[in-house]
Coordinates of C-alpha atoms in Angstrom, one line a residue:
M26 CA 7.7 3.4 -5.1
A27 CA 11.4 3.3 -5.8
T28 CA 12.9 0.0 -6.7
R29 CA 15.6 -1.2 -4.3
T30 CA 18.8 -2.5 -5.8
D31 CA 20.7 -3.3 -2.6
A32 CA 20.2 -6.4 -0.5
P33 CA 17.4 -6.2 2.1
T34 CA 18.5 -5.7 5.7
R35 CA 17.7 -8.4 8.3
R36 CA 14.9 -6.2 9.7
E37 CA 13.4 -6.0 6.2
Q38 CA 13.7 -9.7 5.7
I39 CA 11.9 -10.3 9.0
L40 CA 9.1 -7.8 8.1
K41 CA 8.6 -9.4 4.7
E42 CA 8.2 -12.9 6.1
A43 CA 6.0 -11.7 9.0
A44 CA 3.7 -10.0 6.5
R45 CA 3.5 -13.1 4.4
L46 CA 2.8 -15.4 7.4
F47 CA 0.3 -13.0 9.0
A48 CA -1.6 -12.6 5.7
E49 CA -1.7 -16.4 5.2
R50 CA -2.6 -17.5 8.7
G51 CA -3.7 -14.5 10.6
F52 CA -1.8 -12.5 13.3
H53 CA -2.7 -14.9 16.1
G54 CA -2.0 -17.9 14.0
V55 CA 1.7 -17.2 13.7
G56 CA 4.3 -17.5 16.4
V57 CA 7.6 -15.6 16.8
D58 CA 9.5 -18.9 16.4
E59 CA 7.9 -19.4 13.0
I60 CA 8.9 -16.0 11.8
G61 CA 12.4 -16.5 13.0
A62 CA 12.6 -19.9 11.2
A63 CA 11.5 -18.2 8.0
V64 CA 14.5 -15.9 8.1
G65 CA 17.0 -18.4 9.6
I66 CA 17.3 -17.1 13.1
S67 CA 15.9 -18.3 16.4
G68 CA 12.6 -16.9 17.7
P69 CA 14.3 -15.2 20.6
G70 CA 16.8 -13.6 18.2
L71 CA 14.0 -11.6 16.7
Y72 CA 13.8 -9.6 19.9
R73 CA 17.1 -8.0 19.0
H74 CA 15.2 -6.4 16.1
F75 CA 11.6 -6.0 17.4
A76 CA 9.9 -5.9 20.8
G77 CA 7.4 -8.5 19.6
K78 CA 4.7 -9.3 17.0
D79 CA 2.7 -6.2 17.8
A80 CA 5.8 -4.1 16.9
M81 CA 6.2 -5.9 13.6
L82 CA 2.6 -5.4 12.7
A83 CA 2.7 -1.7 13.6
E84 CA 5.9 -1.2 11.5
L85 CA 4.4 -3.0 8.6
L86 CA 1.1 -1.0 8.5
V87 CA 2.5 2.4 9.5
G88 CA 5.5 1.8 7.2
I89 CA 3.5 1.1 4.0
S90 CA 1.2 4.0 4.6
G91 CA 4.2 6.3 5.0
Q92 CA 5.9 4.8 1.9
L93 CA 2.9 5.3 -0.3
L94 CA 2.6 9.0 0.8
T95 CA 6.3 9.6 0.4
G96 CA 6.4 8.0 -3.0
A97 CA 3.4 10.0 -4.2
K98 CA 5.0 13.3 -3.0
R99 CA 8.2 12.4 -4.8
R100 CA 6.3 11.8 -8.0
L101 CA 4.6 15.2 -7.7
A102 CA 7.9 16.8 -6.9
E103 CA 9.5 15.2 -10.0
A104 CA 6.7 16.6 -12.1
D105 CA 7.3 20.1 -10.6
G106 CA 4.5 21.7 -12.7
A107 CA 6.1 20.8 -16.0
A108 CA 4.2 17.6 -16.6
R109 CA 0.6 17.5 -17.9
P110 CA -1.9 16.6 -15.1
E111 CA -2.8 13.4 -17.0
A112 CA 0.8 12.3 -16.9
V113 CA 1.0 13.1 -13.1
L114 CA -2.2 11.0 -12.5
D115 CA -0.7 8.2 -14.6
S116 CA 2.4 8.3 -12.5
L117 CA 0.4 8.1 -9.2
I118 CA -1.6 5.2 -10.6
E119 CA 1.6 3.4 -11.6
G120 CA 3.0 3.8 -8.1
H121 CA 0.0 2.4 -6.5
I122 CA -0.2 -0.5 -8.9
D123 CA 3.4 -1.4 -8.0
F124 CA 2.3 -1.6 -4.4
A125 CA -0.9 -3.5 -5.2
L126 CA 1.0 -6.1 -7.2
D127 CA 4.2 -6.4 -5.2
D128 CA 2.9 -6.0 -1.6
R129 CA -0.3 -8.0 -1.6
P130 CA 0.2 -9.4 1.9
L131 CA 0.2 -5.9 3.3
I132 CA -3.2 -5.2 1.7
T133 CA -4.6 -8.3 3.4
L134 CA -3.0 -7.3 6.7
H135 CA -4.5 -3.8 6.5
D136 CA -8.0 -5.3 5.9
R137 CA -7.8 -7.9 8.7
E138 CA -5.5 -6.6 11.3
L139 CA -5.6 -2.7 11.4
D140 CA -7.8 -2.8 14.5
R141 CA -5.1 -4.7 16.4
L142 CA -2.8 -1.7 16.4
R143 CA -2.5 0.6 19.4
D144 CA -4.7 3.7 19.1
S145 CA -1.7 5.9 18.4
D146 CA -0.4 3.7 15.6
R147 CA -3.9 3.3 14.1
K148 CA -4.4 7.1 14.2
L149 CA -1.1 7.6 12.5
V150 CA -2.0 5.1 9.7
R151 CA -5.3 6.9 9.2
Q152 CA -3.6 10.3 9.1
L153 CA -1.0 9.2 6.5
Q154 CA -3.8 7.7 4.4
R155 CA -5.9 10.9 4.5
Q156 CA -2.9 12.9 3.3
Y157 CA -2.3 10.3 0.5
V158 CA -6.0 10.5 -0.5
E159 CA -6.0 14.3 -0.6
L160 CA -2.9 14.4 -2.7
W161 CA -4.7 12.2 -5.3
V162 CA -7.8 14.4 -5.0
G163 CA -5.9 17.5 -6.1
V164 CA -4.4 15.7 -9.1
V165 CA -7.7 14.1 -10.1
R166 CA -9.5 17.5 -10.0
E167 CA -6.9 18.9 -12.3
V168 CA -7.5 16.2 -14.8
H169 CA -11.3 16.3 -14.3
P170 CA -12.2 19.9 -13.2
G171 CA -15.9 19.1 -13.3
L172 CA -15.5 16.9 -10.2
D173 CA -16.1 18.7 -6.9
E174 CA -14.0 17.6 -3.9
P175 CA -16.5 15.1 -2.4
A176 CA -17.0 13.4 -5.7
A177 CA -13.3 13.3 -6.4
R178 CA -12.6 11.9 -3.0
S179 CA -15.2 9.2 -3.5
A180 CA -13.7 8.4 -6.9
V181 CA -10.2 8.1 -5.4
H182 CA -11.4 5.7 -2.7
S183 CA -13.2 3.7 -5.3
V184 CA -10.1 3.4 -7.4
F185 CA -8.1 2.4 -4.4
G186 CA -10.7 -0.4 -3.8
L187 CA -10.2 -1.5 -7.4
L188 CA -6.4 -1.5 -7.3
N189 CA -6.3 -3.0 -3.8
S190 CA -8.4 -6.0 -5.0
T191 CA -5.2 -7.8 -6.1
P192 CA -5.2 -10.3 -3.2
H193 CA -8.5 -11.6 -4.6
L194 CA -7.4 -11.9 -8.2
G195 CA -6.2 -15.5 -7.8
R196 CA -2.9 -17.2 -7.4
P197 CA 0.0 -15.3 -9.0
G198 CA 0.5 -18.0 -11.7
S199 CA -3.2 -17.7 -12.8
L200 CA -2.8 -14.0 -13.8
P201 CA -1.9 -12.9 -17.3
G202 CA 1.5 -11.7 -16.2
R203 CA 2.6 -8.7 -14.3
A204 CA 2.8 -6.2 -17.2
A205 CA -0.5 -7.2 -18.6
T206 CA -2.2 -7.1 -15.2
A207 CA -0.7 -3.7 -14.4
G208 CA -1.9 -2.4 -17.8
L209 CA -5.4 -3.7 -17.2
L210 CA -5.5 -2.1 -13.7
H211 CA -4.2 1.2 -15.1
R212 CA -6.8 1.4 -17.8
M213 CA -9.6 0.5 -15.4
A214 CA -8.4 3.2 -12.9
R215 CA -8.3 5.9 -15.6
G216 CA -11.7 4.7 -16.9
A217 CA -13.2 4.9 -13.4
F218 CA -12.0 8.5 -13.0
A219 CA -13.3 9.4 -16.4
A220 CA -16.7 7.8 -15.7
A221 CA -17.0 9.8 -12.4
S222 CA -16.6 13.1 -14.2
P223 CA -19.9 14.9 -15.0
A224 CA -18.5 15.5 -18.5
A225 CA -18.9 11.7 -19.1
G226 CA -22.6 11.9 -18.7

């Protein structure tokens, strides 16, 4: 995903703190007043930005699914057929690793709280995720043409499971550093796709 250089808006600050608190203590374990205190405004002041906690959760989970898809489409558009398929796959992996390392609370939220969304929001999240997966499937099959669609799709889901394991890797200070962790995850992702290919047998 693109790196922001401008200051986050108040809405973005609220969402970031809400994600952190929801991930740490669970959706029902956090009050609106606590989210407000984390960003320096009164709890009731949050209602100028969001209708309530449910709206924050929906924006977080729908938002990150949309951002991942948009970022992946941008990476493919930038390649525009000129880049080798391997380089395009590397770019997709790098984008997802950025998310997995920088937005760990959202991974925890998705695992724990997706079912709390309204049906329409949950369906939208699933729709965005399916599009994201299929985009990856197309690229993976270019790199590993021996993989049929079901096998490629299974491999993509498996790699997402690997990359999205970052909330379970331990405290940030216990990891070998962001660059080293990103490099390790990247090598493991590429290795998983290679191992899934019939040519690896």
